[in-house]
PDB file of C-alpha atoms in Angstrom:
ATOM      1  CA  MET T   1      -0.258  -0.073   0.281  1.00  0.00           C
ATOM      2  CA  ALA T   2       3.010   2.397   0.481  1.00  0.00           C
ATOM      3  CA  ASP T   3       5.185   1.307  -2.555  1.00  0.00           C
ATOM      4  CA  PHE T   4       4.864   4.491  -4.821  1.00  0.00           C
ATOM      5  CA  ASP T   5       5.325   2.270  -7.684  1.00  0.00           C
ATOM      6  CA  ARG T   6       2.363   0.495  -7.180  1.00  0.00           C
ATOM      7  CA  ARG T   7       0.286   3.654  -6.090  1.00  0.00           C
ATOM      8  CA  GLY T   8       1.126   5.475  -9.617  1.00  0.00           C
ATOM      9  CA  PHE T   9       3.053   8.013  -8.120  1.00  0.00           C
ATOM     10  CA  ARG T  10       6.120   9.560  -9.099  1.00  0.00           C
ATOM     11  CA  THR T  11       9.010   7.256  -9.009  1.00  0.00           C
ATOM     12  CA  ASP T  12      11.670   9.326 -10.727  1.00  0.00           C
ATOM     13  CA  ARG T  13      13.012  10.735  -7.393  1.00  0.00           C
ATOM     14  CA  PRO T  14      14.676   8.071  -5.473  1.00  0.00           C
ATOM     15  CA  HIS T  15      15.535  10.292  -2.479  1.00  0.00           C
ATOM     16  CA  GLN T  16      12.283  12.032  -2.252  1.00  0.00           C
ATOM     17  CA  ARG T  17      10.347   8.996  -2.961  1.00  0.00           C
ATOM     18  CA  GLU T  18      12.524   6.874  -0.331  1.00  0.00           C
ATOM     19  CA  LEU T  19      11.734   9.412   2.611  1.00  0.00           C
ATOM     20  CA  LEU T  20       8.175  10.041   1.654  1.00  0.00           C
ATOM     21  CA  GLU T  21       7.696   6.088   1.447  1.00  0.00           C
ATOM     22  CA  ARG T  22       9.262   5.588   4.608  1.00  0.00           C
ATOM     23  CA  HIS T  23       6.509   7.820   6.199  1.00  0.00           C
ATOM     24  CA  ALA T  24       3.691   6.252   4.287  1.00  0.00           C
ATOM     25  CA  ARG T  25       5.111   2.691   5.740  1.00  0.00           C
ATOM     26  CA  TYR T  26       5.236   4.187   9.490  1.00  0.00           C
ATOM     27  CA  PHE T  27       1.749   4.921   9.165  1.00  0.00           C
ATOM     28  CA  LEU T  28       0.998   1.470   8.383  1.00  0.00           C
ATOM     29  CA  THR T  29       2.906   0.524  11.055  1.00  0.00           C
ATOM     30  CA  GLY T  30       1.210   2.649  13.492  1.00  0.00           C
ATOM     31  CA  PHE T  31      -1.991   1.027  12.246  1.00  0.00           C
ATOM     32  CA  ASN T  32      -1.077  -2.229  12.929  1.00  0.00           C
ATOM     33  CA  ILE T  33       0.440  -1.606  16.218  1.00  0.00           C
ATOM     34  CA  ALA T  34      -3.093  -0.084  17.142  1.00  0.00           C
ATOM     35  CA  VAL T  35      -5.074  -3.231  16.206  1.00  0.00           C
ATOM     36  CA  ARG T  36      -2.855  -5.194  18.356  1.00  0.00           C
ATOM     37  CA  HIS T  37      -2.547  -2.594  21.625  1.00  0.00           C
ATOM     38  CA  TRP T  38      -5.085  -0.423  20.970  1.00  0.00           C
ATOM     39  CA  ARG T  39      -6.243   0.056  24.634  1.00  0.00           C
ATOM     40  CA  ASN T  40      -2.712   1.186  25.226  1.00  0.00           C
ATOM     41  CA  PRO T  41      -0.618   1.733  22.042  1.00  0.00           C
ATOM     42  CA  HIS T  42       1.842   4.528  23.681  1.00  0.00           C
ATOM     43  CA  SER T  43       4.892   2.251  24.605  1.00  0.00           C
ATOM     44  CA  THR T  44       5.028   0.326  21.462  1.00  0.00           C
ATOM     45  CA  LEU T  45       4.703   3.522  19.584  1.00  0.00           C
ATOM     46  CA  ALA T  46       7.498   4.780  21.760  1.00  0.00           C
ATOM     47  CA  GLU T  47       9.738   2.188  20.325  1.00  0.00           C
ATOM     48  CA  LEU T  48       9.725   3.776  16.736  1.00  0.00           C
ATOM     49  CA  PRO T  49      12.130   6.295  15.515  1.00  0.00           C
ATOM     50  CA  PRO T  50      11.340   9.787  16.812  1.00  0.00           C
ATOM     51  CA  GLU T  51      11.075  11.166  13.544  1.00  0.00           C
ATOM     52  CA  GLU T  52       8.345   8.966  12.347  1.00  0.00           C
ATOM     53  CA  ARG T  53       6.403   8.606  15.240  1.00  0.00           C
ATOM     54  CA  GLY T  54       4.013  11.086  14.299  1.00  0.00           C
ATOM     55  CA  PHE T  55       3.194   9.347  10.970  1.00  0.00           C
ATOM     56  CA  ALA T  56       2.365   6.192  13.182  1.00  0.00           C
ATOM     57  CA  TYR T  57       0.123   7.942  15.729  1.00  0.00           C
ATOM     58  CA  GLU T  58      -1.533   9.028  12.368  1.00  0.00           C
ATOM     59  CA  GLY T  59      -1.931   5.526  11.479  1.00  0.00           C
ATOM     60  CA  ALA T  60      -3.100   4.456  14.799  1.00  0.00           C
ATOM     61  CA  ALA T  61      -5.601   7.278  14.578  1.00  0.00           C
ATOM     62  CA  MET T  62      -7.155   5.663  11.855  1.00  0.00           C
ATOM     63  CA  HIS T  63      -7.592   2.287  13.582  1.00  0.00           C
ATOM     64  CA  ALA T  64      -8.763   4.089  16.556  1.00  0.00           C
ATOM     65  CA  ALA T  65     -11.727   5.655  14.514  1.00  0.00           C
ATOM     66  CA  LEU T  66     -12.757   2.822  12.951  1.00  0.00           C
ATOM     67  CA  ARG T  67     -12.751   0.813  16.080  1.00  0.00           C
ATOM     68  CA  ASP T  68     -14.992   3.762  17.438  1.00  0.00           C
ATOM     69  CA  MET T  69     -17.121   3.706  14.993  1.00  0.00           C
ATOM     70  CA  PHE T  70     -17.889  -0.081  14.977  1.00  0.00           C
ATOM     71  CA  SER T  71     -18.279  -0.267  18.322  1.00  0.00           C
ATOM     72  CA  PHE T  72     -20.477   2.790  18.755  1.00  0.00           C
ATOM     73  CA  GLY T  73     -18.026   4.530  20.398  1.00  0.00           C
ATOM     74  CA  ARG T  74     -17.947   1.893  23.419  1.00  0.00           C
ATOM     75  CA  ALA T  75     -14.126   1.419  22.815  1.00  0.00           C
ATOM     76  CA  ARG T  76     -13.121   5.098  23.291  1.00  0.00           C
ATOM     77  CA  ALA T  77     -10.015   4.177  21.514  1.00  0.00           C
ATOM     78  CA  PHE T  78      -9.312   7.717  20.095  1.00  0.00           C
ATOM     79  CA  ALA T  79      -9.726   9.208  23.587  1.00  0.00           C
ATOM     80  CA  ARG T  80      -6.991   6.680  24.598  1.00  0.00           C
ATOM     81  CA  LEU T  81      -4.868   7.365  21.844  1.00  0.00           C
ATOM     82  CA  SER T  82      -5.153  10.978  22.319  1.00  0.00           C
ATOM     83  CA  ALA T  83      -4.407  11.143  25.918  1.00  0.00           C
ATOM     84  CA  GLY T  84      -1.168  11.020  27.946  1.00  0.00           C
ATOM     85  CA  ARG T  85       1.948  10.733  25.430  1.00  0.00           C
ATOM     86  CA  GLY T  86      -0.462  10.952  22.510  1.00  0.00           C
ATOM     87  CA  ASN T  87      -1.352  14.355  23.190  1.00  0.00           C
ATOM     88  CA  ARG T  88       1.942  15.608  21.533  1.00  0.00           C
ATOM     89  CA  TYR T  89       0.939  13.993  18.210  1.00  0.00           C
ATOM     90  CA  ILE T  90      -2.854  15.662  18.938  1.00  0.00           C
ATOM     91  CA  HIS T  91      -2.805  17.370  15.156  1.00  0.00           C
ATOM     92  CA  LEU T  92      -1.949  14.179  13.679  1.00  0.00           C
ATOM     93  CA  ILE T  93      -4.392  11.772  15.649  1.00  0.00           C
ATOM     94  CA  HIS T  94      -7.339  14.320  14.303  1.00  0.00           C
ATOM     95  CA  VAL T  95      -6.059  13.877  10.883  1.00  0.00           C
ATOM     96  CA  GLY T  96      -5.710  10.140  11.227  1.00  0.00           C
ATOM     97  CA  TYR T  97      -9.071  10.080  12.303  1.00  0.00           C
ATOM     98  CA  GLY T  98     -10.290  11.298   8.797  1.00  0.00           C
ATOM     99  CA  TRP T  99      -8.682   8.608   7.219  1.00  0.00           C
ATOM    100  CA  ALA T 100     -11.145   6.195   8.406  1.00  0.00           C
ATOM    101  CA  LEU T 101     -13.356   8.109   6.328  1.00  0.00           C
ATOM    102  CA  ALA T 102     -12.527   6.621   3.061  1.00  0.00           C
ATOM    103  CA  PRO T 103     -12.952   2.975   3.651  1.00  0.00           C
ATOM    104  CA  ALA T 104     -16.104   3.248   6.190  1.00  0.00           C
ATOM    105  CA  ARG T 105     -17.868   5.475   3.505  1.00  0.00           C
ATOM    106  CA  LEU T 106     -19.679   6.908   6.347  1.00  0.00           C
ATOM    107  CA  SER T 107     -21.167  10.499   6.093  1.00  0.00           C
ATOM    108  CA  LEU T 108     -18.736  13.140   6.409  1.00  0.00           C
ATOM    109  CA  PRO T 109     -20.028  16.107   8.539  1.00  0.00           C
ATOM    110  CA  THR T 110     -21.189  13.549  11.506  1.00  0.00           C
ATOM    111  CA  LEU T 111     -17.867  11.765  11.818  1.00  0.00           C
ATOM    112  CA  VAL T 112     -15.375  14.614  12.858  1.00  0.00           C
ATOM    113  CA  PRO T 113     -14.630  13.980  16.730  1.00  0.00           C
ATOM    114  CA  ASP T 114     -16.090  15.762  19.331  1.00  0.00           C
ATOM    115  CA  THR T 115     -12.725  18.296  19.986  1.00  0.00           C
ATOM    116  CA  PRO T 116     -13.399  21.826  19.643  1.00  0.00           C
ATOM    117  CA  LEU T 117     -11.231  23.215  16.980  1.00  0.00           C
ATOM    118  CA  LEU T 118      -9.008  20.583  15.941  1.00  0.00           C
ATOM    119  CA  ARG T 119     -11.975  18.324  15.103  1.00  0.00           C
ATOM    120  CA  TRP T 120     -11.699  19.721  11.182  1.00  0.00           C
ATOM    121  CA  LEU T 121      -8.401  18.126  10.869  1.00  0.00           C
ATOM    122  CA  ALA T 122     -10.125  15.215  10.131  1.00  0.00           C
ATOM    123  CA  LEU T 123     -11.681  16.807   6.901  1.00  0.00           C
ATOM    124  CA  ASP T 124      -7.960  17.175   5.928  1.00  0.00           C
ATOM    125  CA  GLY T 125      -7.214  13.672   6.818  1.00  0.00           C
ATOM    126  CA  ALA T 126     -10.179  12.443   4.476  1.00  0.00           C
ATOM    127  CA  GLY T 127      -8.891  14.492   1.590  1.00  0.00           C
ATOM    128  CA  PHE T 128      -5.592  13.144   2.123  1.00  0.00           C
ATOM    129  CA  ALA T 129      -6.873   9.715   2.157  1.00  0.00           C
ATOM    130  CA  ASP T 130      -8.804  10.457  -1.023  1.00  0.00           C
ATOM    131  CA  THR T 131      -5.822  11.475  -2.791  1.00  0.00           C
ATOM    132  CA  PHE T 132      -3.733   9.175  -1.750  1.00  0.00           C
ATOM    133  CA  PHE T 133      -5.491   6.021  -2.505  1.00  0.00           C
ATOM    134  CA  GLY T 134      -7.272   7.693  -5.894  1.00  0.00           C
ATOM    135  CA  GLY T 135      -4.731   9.643  -7.208  1.00  0.00           C
ATOM    136  CA  LEU T 136      -4.633  12.622  -9.462  1.00  0.00           C
ATOM    137  CA  ALA T 137      -8.090  11.894 -10.990  1.00  0.00           C
ATOM    138  CA  THR T 138      -9.587  11.773  -7.358  1.00  0.00           C
ATOM    139  CA  LEU T 139      -8.025  14.873  -6.239  1.00  0.00           C
ATOM    140  CA  TYR T 140      -9.591  16.869  -9.205  1.00  0.00           C
ATOM    141  CA  ARG T 141     -12.996  15.012  -8.425  1.00  0.00           C
ATOM    142  CA  CYS T 142     -12.751  16.646  -5.036  1.00  0.00           C
ATOM    143  CA  CYS T 143     -11.709  20.030  -6.503  1.00  0.00           C
ATOM    144  CA  GLN T 144     -15.071  20.217  -8.457  1.00  0.00           C
ATOM    145  CA  ARG T 145     -17.074  19.979  -5.245  1.00  0.00           C
ATOM    146  CA  GLY T 146     -16.226  23.379  -3.732  1.00  0.00           C
ATOM    147  CA  PRO T 147     -16.066  25.837  -2.845  1.00  0.00           C
ATOM    148  CA  THR T 148     -17.739  25.337   0.682  1.00  0.00           C
ATOM    149  CA  PRO T 149     -16.158  25.521   4.306  1.00  0.00           C
ATOM    150  CA  ARG T 150     -15.821  21.730   4.600  1.00  0.00           C
ATOM    151  CA  SER T 151     -14.706  21.436   0.909  1.00  0.00           C
ATOM    152  CA  SER T 152     -11.965  23.751   1.400  1.00  0.00           C
ATOM    153  CA  VAL T 153     -10.390  22.106   4.134  1.00  0.00           C
ATOM    154  CA  ARG T 154     -10.676  18.774   2.767  1.00  0.00           C
ATOM    155  CA  ILE T 155      -9.014  19.863  -0.429  1.00  0.00           C
ATOM    156  CA  ALA T 156      -5.934  21.163   1.651  1.00  0.00           C
ATOM    157  CA  GLY T 157      -5.631  17.612   2.566  1.00  0.00           C
ATOM    158  CA  CYS T 158      -5.606  16.666  -1.050  1.00  0.00           C
ATOM    159  CA  GLY T 159      -2.935  19.305  -1.596  1.00  0.00           C
ATOM    160  CA  ARG T 160      -0.801  17.387   1.102  1.00  0.00           C
ATOM    161  CA  ALA T 161      -1.014  14.084  -0.713  1.00  0.00           C
ATOM    162  CA  LEU T 162      -0.234  15.511  -3.804  1.00  0.00           C
ATOM    163  CA  TRP T 163       3.242  16.413  -2.518  1.00  0.00           C
ATOM    164  CA  PHE T 164       3.581  12.378  -2.256  1.00  0.00           C
ATOM    165  CA  VAL T 165       2.255  11.853  -5.458  1.00  0.00           C
ATOM    166  CA  GLN T 166       4.565  13.961  -6.976  1.00  0.00           C
ATOM    167  CA  SER T 167       7.462  12.669  -4.715  1.00  0.00           C
ATOM    168  CA  GLY T 168       8.086  16.391  -3.907  1.00  0.00           C
ATOM    169  CA  ASP T 169       8.739  17.666  -7.359  1.00  0.00           C
ATOM    170  CA  VAL T 170       7.903  21.412  -7.399  1.00  0.00           C
ATOM    171  CA  ALA T 171       7.343  21.300 -11.179  1.00  0.00           C
ATOM    172  CA  GLY T 172       4.924  18.721 -10.999  1.00  0.00           C
ATOM    173  CA  VAL T 173       3.300  20.185  -8.163  1.00  0.00           C
ATOM    174  CA  THR T 174       2.935  23.375  -9.892  1.00  0.00           C
ATOM    175  CA  ARG T 175       1.393  21.689 -13.096  1.00  0.00           C
ATOM    176  CA  ALA T 176      -1.108  19.557 -10.887  1.00  0.00           C
ATOM    177  CA  ILE T 177      -2.194  22.531  -9.191  1.00  0.00           C
ATOM    178  CA  ALA T 178      -2.448  24.745 -12.478  1.00  0.00           C
ATOM    179  CA  GLN T 179      -4.821  22.196 -13.943  1.00  0.00           C
ATOM    180  CA  ALA T 180      -7.230  22.508 -10.715  1.00  0.00           C
ATOM    181  CA  PRO T 181     -10.082  24.920 -10.601  1.00  0.00           C
ATOM    182  CA  GLU T 182      -8.899  28.045  -9.673  1.00  0.00           C
ATOM    183  CA  PRO T 183     -10.937  28.409  -6.228  1.00  0.00           C
ATOM    184  CA  ALA T 184      -9.206  25.421  -5.074  1.00  0.00           C
ATOM    185  CA  ARG T 185      -5.706  26.287  -5.964  1.00  0.00           C
ATOM    186  CA  PRO T 186      -4.960  28.465  -2.611  1.00  0.00           C
ATOM    187  CA  ASP T 187      -6.263  25.158  -0.399  1.00  0.00           C
ATOM    188  CA  LEU T 188      -3.862  22.814  -2.529  1.00  0.00           C
ATOM    189  CA  TRP T 189      -1.207  25.046  -1.687  1.00  0.00           C
ATOM    190  CA  SER T 190      -1.524  25.026   1.992  1.00  0.00           C
ATOM    191  CA  GLY T 191      -1.426  21.355   1.769  1.00  0.00           C
ATOM    192  CA  ILE T 192       1.851  21.731  -0.017  1.00  0.00           C
ATOM    193  CA  GLY T 193       3.062  23.999   2.629  1.00  0.00           C
ATOM    194  CA  LEU T 194       2.546  21.447   5.453  1.00  0.00           C
ATOM    195  CA  ALA T 195       3.389  18.625   3.510  1.00  0.00           C
ATOM    196  CA  MET T 196       7.021  19.889   2.579  1.00  0.00           C
ATOM    197  CA  CYS T 197       7.633  21.069   6.169  1.00  0.00           C
ATOM    198  CA  TYR T 198       6.283  18.118   8.083  1.00  0.00           C
ATOM    199  CA  ALA T 199       7.340  15.298   5.602  1.00  0.00           C
ATOM    200  CA  GLY T 200      10.055  17.007   4.263  1.00  0.00           C
ATOM    201  CA  GLY T 201      11.771  16.605   0.627  1.00  0.00           C
ATOM    202  CA  ALA T 202      12.648  20.024  -0.198  1.00  0.00           C
ATOM    203  CA  ASP T 203      15.926  21.729  -0.217  1.00  0.00           C
ATOM    204  CA  GLU T 204      16.273  25.595   0.423  1.00  0.00           C
ATOM    205  CA  GLU T 205      16.151  25.729  -3.629  1.00  0.00           C
ATOM    206  CA  ALA T 206      13.087  24.103  -3.752  1.00  0.00           C
ATOM    207  CA  LEU T 207      11.132  26.062  -1.015  1.00  0.00           C
ATOM    208  CA  GLU T 208      12.316  29.081  -2.966  1.00  0.00           C
ATOM    209  CA  GLU T 209      10.896  27.987  -6.116  1.00  0.00           C
ATOM    210  CA  LEU T 210       7.575  26.825  -3.863  1.00  0.00           C
ATOM    211  CA  VAL T 211       7.017  30.243  -2.516  1.00  0.00           C
ATOM    212  CA  ARG T 212       7.381  31.696  -5.890  1.00  0.00           C
ATOM    213  CA  ALA T 213       5.213  29.407  -7.992  1.00  0.00           C
ATOM    214  CA  SER T 214       2.692  29.840  -5.216  1.00  0.00           C
ATOM    215  CA  GLY T 215       2.327  33.446  -6.200  1.00  0.00           C
ATOM    216  CA  PRO T 216      -1.055  34.997  -4.843  1.00  0.00           C
ATOM    217  CA  ALA T 217      -1.591  32.116  -2.619  1.00  0.00           C
ATOM    218  CA  ARG T 218       1.693  32.480  -0.829  1.00  0.00           C
ATOM    219  CA  GLY T 219      -0.063  33.096   2.403  1.00  0.00           C
ATOM    220  CA  HIS T 220      -2.143  29.595   2.306  1.00  0.00           C
ATOM    221  CA  LEU T 221       1.466  28.038   1.508  1.00  0.00           C
ATOM    222  CA  GLY T 222       2.854  29.797   4.509  1.00  0.00           C
ATOM    223  CA  GLN T 223      -0.288  28.790   6.643  1.00  0.00           C
ATOM    224  CA  GLY T 224       0.590  25.299   5.855  1.00  0.00           C
ATOM    225  CA  ALA T 225       4.430  25.466   7.049  1.00  0.00           C
ATOM    226  CA  LEU T 226       3.108  27.139  10.158  1.00  0.00           C
ATOM    227  CA  PHE T 227       0.944  24.325  11.113  1.00  0.00           C
ATOM    228  CA  ALA T 228       3.435  21.960  10.117  1.00  0.00           C
ATOM    229  CA  ILE T 229       6.494  23.156  11.942  1.00  0.00           C
ATOM    230  CA  ALA T 230       4.096  24.140  15.097  1.00  0.00           C
ATOM    231  CA  ALA T 231       3.090  20.073  14.984  1.00  0.00           C
ATOM    232  CA  ARG T 232       6.546  19.104  14.828  1.00  0.00           C
ATOM    233  CA  PHE T 233       7.636  21.116  17.633  1.00  0.00           C
ATOM    234  CA  ARG T 234       4.729  20.043  19.958  1.00  0.00           C
ATOM    235  CA  SER T 235       5.933  16.477  19.204  1.00  0.00           C
ATOM    236  CA  GLY T 236       9.259  17.506  20.982  1.00  0.00           C
ATOM    237  CA  ILE T 237      11.238  16.038  17.782  1.00  0.00           C
ATOM    238  CA  VAL T 238      11.981  18.663  15.251  1.00  0.00           C
ATOM    239  CA  PRO T 239      13.648  17.035  12.353  1.00  0.00           C
ATOM    240  CA  GLU T 240      16.541  18.543  10.527  1.00  0.00           C
ATOM    241  CA  TYR T 241      14.742  19.376   7.183  1.00  0.00           C
ATOM    242  CA  THR T 242      11.727  21.155   9.076  1.00  0.00           C
ATOM    243  CA  GLU T 243      14.387  23.120  11.416  1.00  0.00           C
ATOM    244  CA  LYS T 244      15.838  24.313   7.969  1.00  0.00           C
ATOM    245  CA  ALA T 245      12.585  25.000   6.328  1.00  0.00           C
ATOM    246  CA  CYS T 246      11.568  26.914   9.305  1.00  0.00           C
ATOM    247  CA  ARG T 247      14.600  29.303   9.381  1.00  0.00           C
ATOM    248  CA  LYS T 248      14.759  29.476   5.502  1.00  0.00           C
ATOM    249  CA  LEU T 249      10.895  30.458   5.391  1.00  0.00           C
ATOM    250  CA  PHE T 250      10.436  32.578   8.334  1.00  0.00           C
ATOM    251  CA  SER T 251      13.800  33.375   9.716  1.00  0.00           C
ATOM    252  CA  VAL T 252      12.822  32.404  13.462  1.00  0.00           C
ATOM    253  CA  THR T 253      13.045  29.261  15.378  1.00  0.00           C
ATOM    254  CA  PRO T 254      10.265  26.118  15.350  1.00  0.00           C
ATOM    255  CA  GLU T 255       9.545  27.137  19.097  1.00  0.00           C
ATOM    256  CA  GLU T 256       8.701  30.894  17.905  1.00  0.00           C
ATOM    257  CA  VAL T 257       6.571  29.816  15.235  1.00  0.00           C
ATOM    258  CA  SER T 258       4.669  27.324  17.675  1.00  0.00           C
ATOM    259  CA  LYS T 259       3.919  30.614  19.607  1.00  0.00           C
ATOM    260  CA  TRP T 260       2.483  32.371  16.357  1.00  0.00           C
ATOM    261  CA  THR T 261       0.353  29.400  16.070  1.00  0.00           C
ATOM    262  CA  ASP T 262      -1.149  29.465  19.566  1.00  0.00           C
ATOM    263  CA  ASP T 263      -1.478  33.247  19.639  1.00  0.00           C
ATOM    264  CA  ALA T 264      -3.435  32.891  16.405  1.00  0.00           C
ATOM    265  CA  ALA T 265      -5.715  30.540  17.802  1.00  0.00           C
ATOM    266  CA  SER T 266      -6.327  32.786  21.040  1.00  0.00           C
ATOM    267  CA  GLY T 267     -10.165  32.720  21.681  1.00  0.00           C
ATOM    268  CA  LEU T 268     -10.597  29.931  19.591  1.00  0.00           C
ATOM    269  CA  PHE T 269      -9.423  26.908  21.163  1.00  0.00           C
ATOM    270  CA  GLU T 270     -13.214  26.241  22.551  1.00  0.00           C
ATOM    271  CA  VAL T 271     -14.784  26.934  19.330  1.00  0.00           C
ATOM    272  CA  ALA T 272     -16.461  23.805  17.988  1.00  0.00           C
ATOM    273  CA  GLU T 273     -17.976  25.363  14.699  1.00  0.00           C
ATOM    274  CA  LEU T 274     -15.911  25.403  11.172  1.00  0.00           C
ATOM    275  CA  SER T 275     -15.882  28.818  11.509  1.00  0.00           C
ATOM    276  CA  GLY T 276     -13.389  28.991  14.551  1.00  0.00           C
ATOM    277  CA  TYR T 277     -10.906  26.928  12.294  1.00  0.00           C
ATOM    278  CA  THR T 278     -11.180  29.078   9.115  1.00  0.00           C
ATOM    279  CA  GLU T 279     -10.611  31.782  11.352  1.00  0.00           C
ATOM    280  CA  TRP T 280      -7.655  30.406  12.681  1.00  0.00           C
ATOM    281  CA  LYS T 281      -6.022  29.557   9.404  1.00  0.00           C
ATOM    282  CA  SER T 282      -7.125  33.031   8.070  1.00  0.00           C
ATOM    283  CA  ARG T 283      -5.210  34.559  10.986  1.00  0.00           C
ATOM    284  CA  LEU T 284      -2.008  32.644  10.286  1.00  0.00           C
ATOM    285  CA  ARG T 285      -2.021  33.739   6.507  1.00  0.00           C
ATOM    286  CA  VAL T 286      -1.611  37.128   7.574  1.00  0.00           C
ATOM    287  CA  VAL T 287       1.209  36.032   9.823  1.00  0.00           C
ATOM    288  CA  ALA T 288       2.473  33.845   7.046  1.00  0.00           C
ATOM    289  CA  VAL T 289       2.373  36.854   4.511  1.00  0.00           C
ATOM    290  CA  GLN T 290       4.017  39.148   6.748  1.00  0.00           C
ATOM    291  CA  LYS T 291       7.033  37.001   7.274  1.00  0.00           C
ATOM    292  CA  LEU T 292       7.383  35.051   4.002  1.00  0.00           C
TER     293      LEU T 292
END
């Protein structure tokens, strides 16, 4: 399931392919750990390489969501995963919840978690799963559905997956976004910004090219990057590529970026409506445009 050749993804960029495929494999590893240890997966997840734990927690969250769905919430697997050490990966856990929506084929609006503000990351996860399993054809179908607040969040997830589909190739990403309906392009760039900083695969030259290529969607690209850097910092493990991207794009430390994201969420942490999540992203786009 993680093999790029089998998925029909780009395979002509071996370094980036190896990196991104490894992330996908640890997602599956996390899912399988949760199958065996769903009541308390944290100890086993802690044995994985630190830089890959976020992806593993994301995979574990997919299983937790499925277990809760089919036990009508009695298992409380999602709550167990989010507690304790899982709280460091709370963003990835909410994204992973959204993966469960693809194979389950259940109604999207009723399935986001109860958590205020972060609950909407599940829509992003659903968009990633759509594109990871369905490729560019599915991405373009998703982009035709909007624009609505929900489709906007889901399309950002499609953009994250596009980074994997294109093995982090700037030209390929740019061409693919240019072929999408214009209203969807900013959200796709948001997903690219998140993927390039959390998953890696972009050197300094590529980062510069992506900022230029995003054009008027530069704020969306930057907002996604801020999300990624803050999520890495929260986990306590910031890979070298995330650190370098942070300094290249924003000329500050990941700790400072984390503070920006928290400040932008001021007054929104307890907002359950989608409007709170979209306001958070809007505030961060203002910050991104000022700093990029």
